């Protein structure tokens, strides 16, 4: 996807950068300091990391693969180059599991001094870490349902001009205020549970204990964005989520029940539970409704190979149990399931995205030549939904 002449040019730029700026990188002053989606797809994004930083990254990666987890999270300076535009950045390895670090498609968290696809903090990763096309479809369905989603795109990327590291990566937004602005949402705080306690206690809770409930009550609630909203809203959002976790308030006093019903339905439709795990959740406090909405990511579901039903109260984890006490939630769960069970629902969804789907499939084939997208996988899940609907009525 990147022509030979451009690769040669980037190789020259890389050599110059390494020679003159091994420890301190400076972007070209004759740039717009912005990389657009169109520019990134046409020219690719070329990451230049000085030798010292790159050697440290390799060392940390090798250590993580050997130990089974990524320990230190150290940022290194870098330049992102696309066409005539150059942006200064800092990056580090990322990933809870070593599938993000094995092979030659390593995952990076990147912070930039100028916007890249309208974002200044994002991740790039091998598309296999998000089950190839499933994650893109997941975010498209979230947007289709009017829910907050991440920008998820397939972009040609090179790292230090090394052929084995060059290919198509998945670009994924981080949870900053930019994701709300890009979707014309009013900016409000985005929250998450700090996962440190989860990983510390994962194997310590004895059998029979509700390990998740225990860890949730001691896990710190923190903001992932800091700009664009009243700080009092950030405090309020944390207090609301904390009150729910400690069973001091009803779910409907804290969460937008309709939005959460749609979110859970989309996850079930994609045969995924991973994005519903409490420590993977991200919460957006809508300044207009003063209720928490879901921000979906990391579906991690190979839905084309299986179909599952998990919307019944007995099938969800403890975090959602009290949701089913809300009539509004249950009614929307039934309504969403009915809508998504109709063939016309998917017909319209796919018709509106036909060209985009073809483009994504072509990008995936750059990494996996035999890949073919078959929409029949989702249509077959509609039949499972119709049967499961009986247990919700």
CSV table of C-alpha atoms in Angstrom, one decimal:
chain,number,residue,atom,x,y,z
A,1,UNK,CA,0.0,0.0,0.0
A,2,UNK,CA,3.1,2.3,0.3
A,3,UNK,CA,5.0,2.7,-3.0
A,4,UNK,CA,8.7,2.1,-3.3
A,5,UNK,CA,9.6,5.7,-3.9
A,6,UNK,CA,7.9,6.7,-0.7
A,7,UNK,CA,9.7,4.0,1.2
A,8,UNK,CA,13.0,5.2,-0.1
A,9,UNK,CA,12.2,8.8,0.9
A,10,UNK,CA,11.1,7.7,4.4
A,11,UNK,CA,14.3,5.7,4.7
A,12,UNK,CA,16.3,8.8,3.9
A,13,UNK,CA,14.4,10.8,6.4
A,14,UNK,CA,15.0,8.1,9.0
A,15,UNK,CA,18.7,8.1,8.5
A,16,UNK,CA,18.9,11.9,8.7
A,17,UNK,CA,16.8,11.9,11.9
A,18,UNK,CA,18.9,9.2,13.6
A,19,UNK,CA,22.2,11.0,12.6
A,20,UNK,CA,21.3,14.5,13.7
A,21,UNK,CA,18.7,13.9,16.5
A,22,UNK,CA,19.4,10.6,18.2
A,23,UNK,CA,18.2,11.9,21.6
A,24,UNK,CA,16.1,15.0,20.7
A,25,UNK,CA,13.7,14.9,17.8
A,26,UNK,CA,12.4,18.0,16.1
A,27,UNK,CA,9.6,18.0,13.6
A,28,UNK,CA,10.0,19.7,10.2
A,29,UNK,CA,8.9,23.3,10.6
A,30,UNK,CA,7.3,23.4,7.1
A,31,UNK,CA,4.3,21.2,8.1
A,32,UNK,CA,0.7,21.6,9.1
A,33,UNK,CA,1.4,19.6,12.3
A,34,UNK,CA,-1.6,17.5,11.6
A,35,UNK,CA,-2.2,14.1,10.0
A,36,UNK,CA,-5.6,13.5,8.6
A,37,UNK,CA,-7.3,10.1,8.1
A,38,UNK,CA,-7.1,10.5,4.3
A,39,UNK,CA,-3.5,11.4,4.5
A,40,UNK,CA,-2.6,8.5,6.8
A,41,UNK,CA,-4.4,6.0,4.5
A,42,UNK,CA,-2.8,7.4,1.3
A,43,UNK,CA,0.8,7.9,2.6
A,44,UNK,CA,0.9,5.7,5.6
A,45,UNK,CA,2.3,6.8,9.0
A,46,UNK,CA,6.0,6.3,9.4
A,47,UNK,CA,7.3,6.1,12.9
A,48,UNK,CA,10.9,7.2,13.6
A,49,UNK,CA,12.4,6.2,17.0
A,50,UNK,CA,16.0,7.1,17.9
A,51,UNK,CA,18.3,4.1,18.5
A,52,UNK,CA,18.5,4.6,22.3
A,53,UNK,CA,14.7,4.6,22.7
A,54,UNK,CA,14.1,1.8,20.2
A,55,UNK,CA,16.7,-0.5,21.9
A,56,UNK,CA,14.9,0.1,25.2
A,57,UNK,CA,11.6,-0.8,23.6
A,58,UNK,CA,13.1,-4.0,22.3
A,59,UNK,CA,14.5,-4.8,25.7
A,60,UNK,CA,11.2,-4.2,27.5
A,61,UNK,CA,9.3,-6.2,24.9
A,62,UNK,CA,11.7,-9.2,25.2
A,63,UNK,CA,11.4,-9.1,28.9
A,64,UNK,CA,7.6,-9.0,28.8
A,65,UNK,CA,7.3,-11.9,26.4
A,66,UNK,CA,9.6,-14.0,28.7
A,67,UNK,CA,7.7,-13.1,31.9
A,68,UNK,CA,4.3,-13.1,30.5
A,69,UNK,CA,3.3,-9.5,31.3
A,70,UNK,CA,4.4,-6.0,30.5
A,71,UNK,CA,6.0,-4.4,33.6
A,72,UNK,CA,7.6,-1.0,33.1
A,73,UNK,CA,5.7,1.5,30.8
A,74,UNK,CA,8.5,3.8,29.7
A,75,UNK,CA,7.9,6.4,27.0
A,76,UNK,CA,10.4,7.1,24.2
A,77,UNK,CA,10.5,10.1,21.9
A,78,UNK,CA,9.5,9.6,18.2
A,79,UNK,CA,8.4,11.4,15.1
A,80,UNK,CA,5.3,10.5,13.1
A,81,UNK,CA,5.7,11.3,9.4
A,82,UNK,CA,3.0,11.2,6.7
A,83,UNK,CA,3.5,12.9,3.4
A,84,UNK,CA,5.0,16.3,4.1
A,85,UNK,CA,3.7,16.4,7.7
A,86,UNK,CA,5.8,15.5,10.7
A,87,UNK,CA,4.5,15.4,14.3
A,88,UNK,CA,6.5,15.0,17.4
A,89,UNK,CA,5.4,12.2,19.7
A,90,UNK,CA,6.1,10.0,22.7
A,91,UNK,CA,5.3,6.3,22.7
A,92,UNK,CA,5.5,3.1,24.7
A,93,UNK,CA,4.6,-0.5,24.5
A,94,UNK,CA,1.0,-1.4,25.6
A,95,UNK,CA,-1.1,-4.4,26.3
A,96,UNK,CA,-2.3,-6.4,29.3
A,97,UNK,CA,-1.4,-9.7,27.6
A,98,UNK,CA,1.6,-10.6,25.5
A,99,UNK,CA,-0.5,-11.2,22.3
A,100,UNK,CA,0.2,-7.4,21.9
A,101,UNK,CA,3.9,-8.0,21.8
A,102,UNK,CA,4.5,-11.3,20.1
A,103,UNK,CA,5.4,-11.5,16.4
A,104,UNK,CA,6.3,-8.3,14.6
A,105,UNK,CA,3.1,-6.2,15.2
A,106,UNK,CA,3.8,-4.7,18.6
A,107,UNK,CA,1.2,-2.5,20.2
A,108,UNK,CA,2.0,1.1,21.1
A,109,UNK,CA,0.3,3.8,23.1
A,110,UNK,CA,1.2,7.2,21.5
A,111,UNK,CA,0.9,10.8,22.7
A,112,UNK,CA,1.4,13.5,20.1
A,113,UNK,CA,1.9,17.3,20.0
A,114,UNK,CA,-0.4,17.6,17.0
A,115,UNK,CA,-3.6,15.8,16.0
A,116,UNK,CA,-3.4,12.5,14.2
A,117,UNK,CA,-6.8,11.5,12.9
A,118,UNK,CA,-8.1,14.3,15.2
A,119,UNK,CA,-6.6,12.5,18.2
A,120,UNK,CA,-3.5,13.4,20.4
A,121,UNK,CA,-3.5,10.1,22.3
A,122,UNK,CA,-4.2,6.8,20.7
A,123,UNK,CA,-3.0,3.2,20.2
A,124,UNK,CA,-1.8,1.3,17.3
A,125,UNK,CA,-1.8,-2.5,17.4
A,126,UNK,CA,-1.8,-5.6,15.3
A,127,UNK,CA,-5.3,-6.2,14.0
A,128,UNK,CA,-5.2,-9.8,15.4
A,129,UNK,CA,-5.3,-8.3,19.0
A,130,UNK,CA,-8.9,-7.2,18.3
A,131,UNK,CA,-10.1,-10.2,16.3
A,132,UNK,CA,-9.5,-8.6,13.0
A,133,UNK,CA,-12.8,-7.2,11.5
A,134,UNK,CA,-14.9,-7.8,14.6
A,135,UNK,CA,-13.7,-4.7,16.5
A,136,UNK,CA,-14.4,-2.4,13.5
A,137,UNK,CA,-17.9,-3.9,13.2
A,138,UNK,CA,-18.4,-3.5,16.9
A,139,UNK,CA,-17.7,0.3,16.8
A,140,UNK,CA,-19.8,0.7,13.8
A,141,UNK,CA,-22.7,-0.9,15.5
A,142,UNK,CA,-22.2,1.2,18.6
A,143,UNK,CA,-22.4,4.4,16.4
A,144,UNK,CA,-25.4,3.0,14.6
A,145,UNK,CA,-27.2,2.7,17.9
A,146,UNK,CA,-26.2,6.2,19.0
A,147,UNK,CA,-23.7,5.1,21.6
A,148,UNK,CA,-20.2,6.6,22.3
A,149,UNK,CA,-17.6,4.7,20.3
A,150,UNK,CA,-13.9,4.9,19.5
A,151,UNK,CA,-12.4,5.8,16.2
A,152,UNK,CA,-11.1,2.5,14.8
A,153,UNK,CA,-9.2,2.5,11.5
A,154,UNK,CA,-6.7,0.3,9.5
A,155,UNK,CA,-3.6,2.3,8.7
A,156,UNK,CA,-0.4,1.4,6.8
A,157,UNK,CA,2.5,1.9,9.3
A,158,UNK,CA,6.3,1.5,9.2
A,159,UNK,CA,8.5,1.5,12.3
A,160,UNK,CA,12.1,2.8,11.7
A,161,UNK,CA,11.9,1.6,8.2
A,162,UNK,CA,12.2,-2.1,9.3
A,163,UNK,CA,10.4,-4.3,6.8
A,164,UNK,CA,9.3,-6.9,9.3
A,165,UNK,CA,7.6,-4.2,11.4
A,166,UNK,CA,5.9,-2.6,8.4
A,167,UNK,CA,2.3,-3.4,7.6
A,168,UNK,CA,-1.3,-2.5,8.3
A,169,UNK,CA,-2.1,-1.7,12.0
A,170,UNK,CA,-5.3,-0.9,13.8
A,171,UNK,CA,-5.6,2.7,15.0
A,172,UNK,CA,-7.7,3.0,18.1
A,173,UNK,CA,-8.7,6.2,20.0
A,174,UNK,CA,-7.8,6.7,23.7
A,175,UNK,CA,-10.4,8.0,26.2
A,176,UNK,CA,-9.8,11.7,25.9
A,177,UNK,CA,-12.3,14.5,25.4
A,178,UNK,CA,-11.4,14.4,21.6
A,179,UNK,CA,-13.5,11.2,21.1
A,180,UNK,CA,-16.6,13.1,22.3
A,181,UNK,CA,-15.9,16.2,20.2
A,182,UNK,CA,-15.4,14.0,17.1
A,183,UNK,CA,-18.9,12.5,17.6
A,184,UNK,CA,-20.5,15.9,18.3
A,185,UNK,CA,-21.1,14.9,22.0
A,186,UNK,CA,-21.0,17.5,24.7
A,187,UNK,CA,-17.7,17.0,26.6
A,188,UNK,CA,-18.0,15.5,30.0
A,189,UNK,CA,-15.8,13.3,32.3
A,190,UNK,CA,-14.9,9.8,31.2
A,191,UNK,CA,-14.2,7.3,34.0
A,192,UNK,CA,-12.7,3.9,34.5
A,193,UNK,CA,-11.7,1.6,37.3
A,194,UNK,CA,-8.0,1.5,38.0
A,195,UNK,CA,-7.1,-2.1,37.1
A,196,UNK,CA,-4.1,-2.5,39.5
A,197,UNK,CA,-6.2,-4.2,42.2
A,198,UNK,CA,-7.8,-6.5,39.6
A,199,UNK,CA,-4.4,-7.9,38.4
A,200,UNK,CA,-3.1,-8.0,42.0
A,201,UNK,CA,-6.0,-10.0,43.3
A,202,UNK,CA,-6.9,-12.0,40.2
A,203,UNK,CA,-5.5,-15.2,41.6
A,204,UNK,CA,-5.8,-14.5,45.3
A,205,UNK,CA,-9.6,-14.7,46.0
A,206,UNK,CA,-10.7,-18.1,47.2
A,207,UNK,CA,-13.2,-20.3,45.6
A,208,UNK,CA,-16.8,-19.4,46.2
A,209,UNK,CA,-16.1,-15.7,46.8
A,210,UNK,CA,-17.5,-13.0,44.6
A,211,UNK,CA,-14.0,-11.9,43.6
A,212,UNK,CA,-15.1,-9.2,41.2
A,213,UNK,CA,-17.4,-7.5,43.8
A,214,UNK,CA,-14.6,-7.5,46.3
A,215,UNK,CA,-12.1,-6.0,44.0
A,216,UNK,CA,-14.5,-3.4,42.6
A,217,UNK,CA,-15.2,-2.0,46.1
A,218,UNK,CA,-11.4,-1.3,46.6
A,219,UNK,CA,-10.5,-0.3,43.1
A,220,UNK,CA,-9.9,3.4,42.6
A,221,UNK,CA,-12.2,5.3,40.2
A,222,UNK,CA,-10.3,7.7,38.0
A,223,UNK,CA,-10.8,10.1,35.1
A,224,UNK,CA,-9.3,9.4,31.7
A,225,UNK,CA,-9.8,12.9,30.4
A,226,UNK,CA,-9.2,16.2,32.2
A,227,UNK,CA,-10.2,19.0,29.8
A,228,UNK,CA,-13.4,20.6,28.4
A,229,UNK,CA,-15.7,20.1,31.3
A,230,UNK,CA,-16.5,21.5,34.8
A,231,UNK,CA,-14.3,19.9,37.4
A,232,UNK,CA,-17.3,19.5,39.6
A,233,UNK,CA,-18.8,17.2,37.1
A,234,UNK,CA,-15.7,15.0,37.4
A,235,UNK,CA,-16.1,14.8,41.2
A,236,UNK,CA,-19.8,14.1,40.8
A,237,UNK,CA,-19.2,11.3,38.3
A,238,UNK,CA,-16.8,9.5,40.6
A,239,UNK,CA,-19.2,9.9,43.5
A,240,UNK,CA,-22.1,8.5,41.5
A,241,UNK,CA,-20.2,5.4,40.3
A,242,UNK,CA,-18.8,4.9,43.8
A,243,UNK,CA,-22.2,5.1,45.4
A,244,UNK,CA,-23.5,2.4,42.9
A,245,UNK,CA,-20.6,0.1,43.6
A,246,UNK,CA,-21.2,0.3,47.3
A,247,UNK,CA,-24.9,-0.3,46.8
A,248,UNK,CA,-26.1,3.1,48.1
A,249,UNK,CA,-28.2,4.0,45.1
A,250,UNK,CA,-30.3,2.3,42.4
A,251,UNK,CA,-28.8,1.7,39.0
A,252,UNK,CA,-31.3,4.0,37.3
A,253,UNK,CA,-30.2,6.9,39.5
A,254,UNK,CA,-26.6,6.6,38.0
A,255,UNK,CA,-26.9,5.1,34.6
A,256,UNK,CA,-28.8,5.9,31.4
A,257,UNK,CA,-30.7,2.7,31.3
A,258,UNK,CA,-31.7,2.8,27.7
A,259,UNK,CA,-28.1,3.4,26.5
A,260,UNK,CA,-26.8,0.5,28.7
A,261,UNK,CA,-29.5,-1.8,27.4
A,262,UNK,CA,-28.5,-1.0,23.8
A,263,UNK,CA,-24.8,-1.4,24.8
A,264,UNK,CA,-25.4,-4.9,26.3
A,265,UNK,CA,-27.5,-5.9,23.3
A,266,UNK,CA,-24.7,-4.9,20.8
A,267,UNK,CA,-22.2,-6.9,22.8
A,268,UNK,CA,-24.5,-9.9,22.9
A,269,UNK,CA,-25.1,-9.5,19.1
A,270,UNK,CA,-21.4,-9.7,18.5
A,271,UNK,CA,-21.1,-12.7,20.9
A,272,UNK,CA,-18.8,-10.8,23.2
A,273,UNK,CA,-18.5,-10.5,26.9
A,274,UNK,CA,-15.0,-9.1,27.2
A,275,UNK,CA,-16.1,-5.4,26.7
A,276,UNK,CA,-18.7,-6.0,29.4
A,277,UNK,CA,-16.2,-7.0,32.1
A,278,UNK,CA,-16.3,-4.3,34.8
A,279,UNK,CA,-12.6,-3.5,34.7
A,280,UNK,CA,-12.9,-2.9,30.9
A,281,UNK,CA,-15.8,-0.5,31.2
A,282,UNK,CA,-15.5,3.2,30.5
A,283,UNK,CA,-18.2,5.6,31.6
A,284,UNK,CA,-19.1,9.0,30.1
A,285,UNK,CA,-21.1,11.4,32.3
A,286,UNK,CA,-23.5,13.2,29.9
A,287,UNK,CA,-23.6,16.8,31.1
A,288,UNK,CA,-27.2,17.1,29.8
A,289,UNK,CA,-28.8,14.0,31.3
A,290,UNK,CA,-26.4,13.8,34.3
A,291,UNK,CA,-26.3,10.0,33.8
A,292,UNK,CA,-23.4,7.7,33.0
A,293,UNK,CA,-23.3,6.2,29.5
A,294,UNK,CA,-21.1,3.3,28.2
A,295,UNK,CA,-18.0,3.9,26.0
A,296,UNK,CA,-17.4,0.7,24.2
A,297,UNK,CA,-14.0,-0.9,23.3
A,298,UNK,CA,-12.1,-4.1,23.2
A,299,UNK,CA,-14.8,-6.5,22.1
A,300,UNK,CA,-12.3,-9.4,21.6
A,301,UNK,CA,-14.9,-11.7,20.1
A,302,UNK,CA,-14.4,-14.0,17.1
A,303,UNK,CA,-18.2,-13.9,16.5
A,304,UNK,CA,-18.1,-15.5,13.1
A,305,UNK,CA,-17.0,-18.8,14.7
A,306,UNK,CA,-19.7,-18.9,17.4
A,307,UNK,CA,-23.0,-17.6,18.4
A,308,UNK,CA,-24.0,-17.1,22.0
A,309,UNK,CA,-26.9,-15.7,24.1
A,310,UNK,CA,-26.1,-13.9,27.3
A,311,UNK,CA,-28.7,-11.2,27.9
A,312,UNK,CA,-30.7,-13.0,30.6
A,313,UNK,CA,-30.1,-11.8,34.2
A,314,UNK,CA,-28.6,-15.2,35.1
A,315,UNK,CA,-26.0,-14.8,32.4
A,316,UNK,CA,-24.5,-11.4,33.3
A,317,UNK,CA,-21.9,-10.7,35.9
A,318,UNK,CA,-22.7,-9.1,39.3
A,319,UNK,CA,-22.1,-5.5,38.1
A,320,UNK,CA,-25.3,-5.6,36.0
A,321,UNK,CA,-27.6,-7.6,38.3
A,322,UNK,CA,-29.4,-4.6,39.7
A,323,UNK,CA,-29.9,-3.2,36.2
A,324,UNK,CA,-32.7,-5.8,35.8
A,325,UNK,CA,-34.6,-4.1,38.6
A,326,UNK,CA,-35.3,-1.2,36.2
A,327,UNK,CA,-38.4,-1.6,34.0
A,328,UNK,CA,-36.9,1.0,31.6
A,329,UNK,CA,-33.8,-1.2,31.2
A,330,UNK,CA,-35.8,-4.4,30.6
A,331,UNK,CA,-38.1,-2.8,28.1
A,332,UNK,CA,-35.3,-1.4,26.1
A,333,UNK,CA,-33.4,-4.7,26.2
A,334,UNK,CA,-36.4,-6.4,24.7
A,335,UNK,CA,-36.9,-3.6,22.2
A,336,UNK,CA,-33.3,-3.6,21.1
A,337,UNK,CA,-33.2,-7.3,20.8
A,338,UNK,CA,-36.4,-7.3,18.6
A,339,UNK,CA,-34.9,-4.6,16.3
A,340,UNK,CA,-31.6,-6.3,15.9
A,341,UNK,CA,-33.3,-9.6,15.2
A,342,UNK,CA,-34.9,-8.2,12.0
A,343,UNK,CA,-33.2,-8.9,8.7
A,344,UNK,CA,-33.9,-5.3,7.6
A,345,UNK,CA,-31.7,-4.1,10.4
A,346,UNK,CA,-28.6,-5.7,9.0
A,347,UNK,CA,-29.6,-5.1,5.4
A,348,UNK,CA,-29.6,-1.3,6.1
A,349,UNK,CA,-26.4,-1.5,8.2
A,350,UNK,CA,-24.4,-3.3,5.5
A,351,UNK,CA,-25.8,-1.3,2.6
A,352,UNK,CA,-24.8,2.0,4.2
A,353,UNK,CA,-21.2,0.7,4.7
A,354,UNK,CA,-20.6,-1.4,1.6
A,355,UNK,CA,-17.7,0.6,0.3
A,356,UNK,CA,-16.1,1.0,3.7
A,357,UNK,CA,-16.4,-2.7,4.4
A,358,UNK,CA,-14.7,-3.6,1.1
A,359,UNK,CA,-11.9,-1.1,2.0
A,360,UNK,CA,-11.4,-2.7,5.4
A,361,UNK,CA,-11.4,-6.2,4.0
A,362,UNK,CA,-8.7,-5.1,1.5
A,363,UNK,CA,-6.6,-3.7,4.4
A,364,UNK,CA,-7.0,-6.9,6.4
A,365,UNK,CA,-5.8,-9.0,3.4
A,366,UNK,CA,-2.5,-7.0,3.5
A,367,UNK,CA,-1.9,-8.9,6.7
A,368,UNK,CA,-3.9,-12.0,6.2
A,369,UNK,CA,-4.1,-12.7,2.4
A,370,UNK,CA,-6.8,-15.4,2.6
A,371,UNK,CA,-9.2,-13.3,4.6
A,372,UNK,CA,-12.8,-13.1,3.4
A,373,UNK,CA,-15.6,-11.2,5.3
A,374,UNK,CA,-18.9,-13.1,5.4
A,375,UNK,CA,-21.9,-11.2,6.7
A,376,UNK,CA,-23.7,-14.5,7.1
A,377,UNK,CA,-22.2,-14.8,10.6
A,378,UNK,CA,-24.2,-11.8,11.9
A,379,UNK,CA,-27.4,-12.9,10.1
A,380,UNK,CA,-27.1,-16.3,11.7
A,381,UNK,CA,-26.9,-14.7,15.1
A,382,UNK,CA,-30.2,-13.0,14.5
A,383,UNK,CA,-31.8,-16.4,14.7
A,384,UNK,CA,-30.2,-16.9,18.1
A,385,UNK,CA,-31.5,-13.6,19.2
A,386,UNK,CA,-35.0,-14.5,18.2
A,387,UNK,CA,-34.9,-17.6,20.3
A,388,UNK,CA,-33.3,-15.8,23.2
A,389,UNK,CA,-35.9,-13.1,23.1
A,390,UNK,CA,-38.4,-15.6,24.5
A,391,UNK,CA,-36.5,-15.7,27.8
A,392,UNK,CA,-36.7,-11.9,28.1
A,393,UNK,CA,-40.4,-11.5,27.5
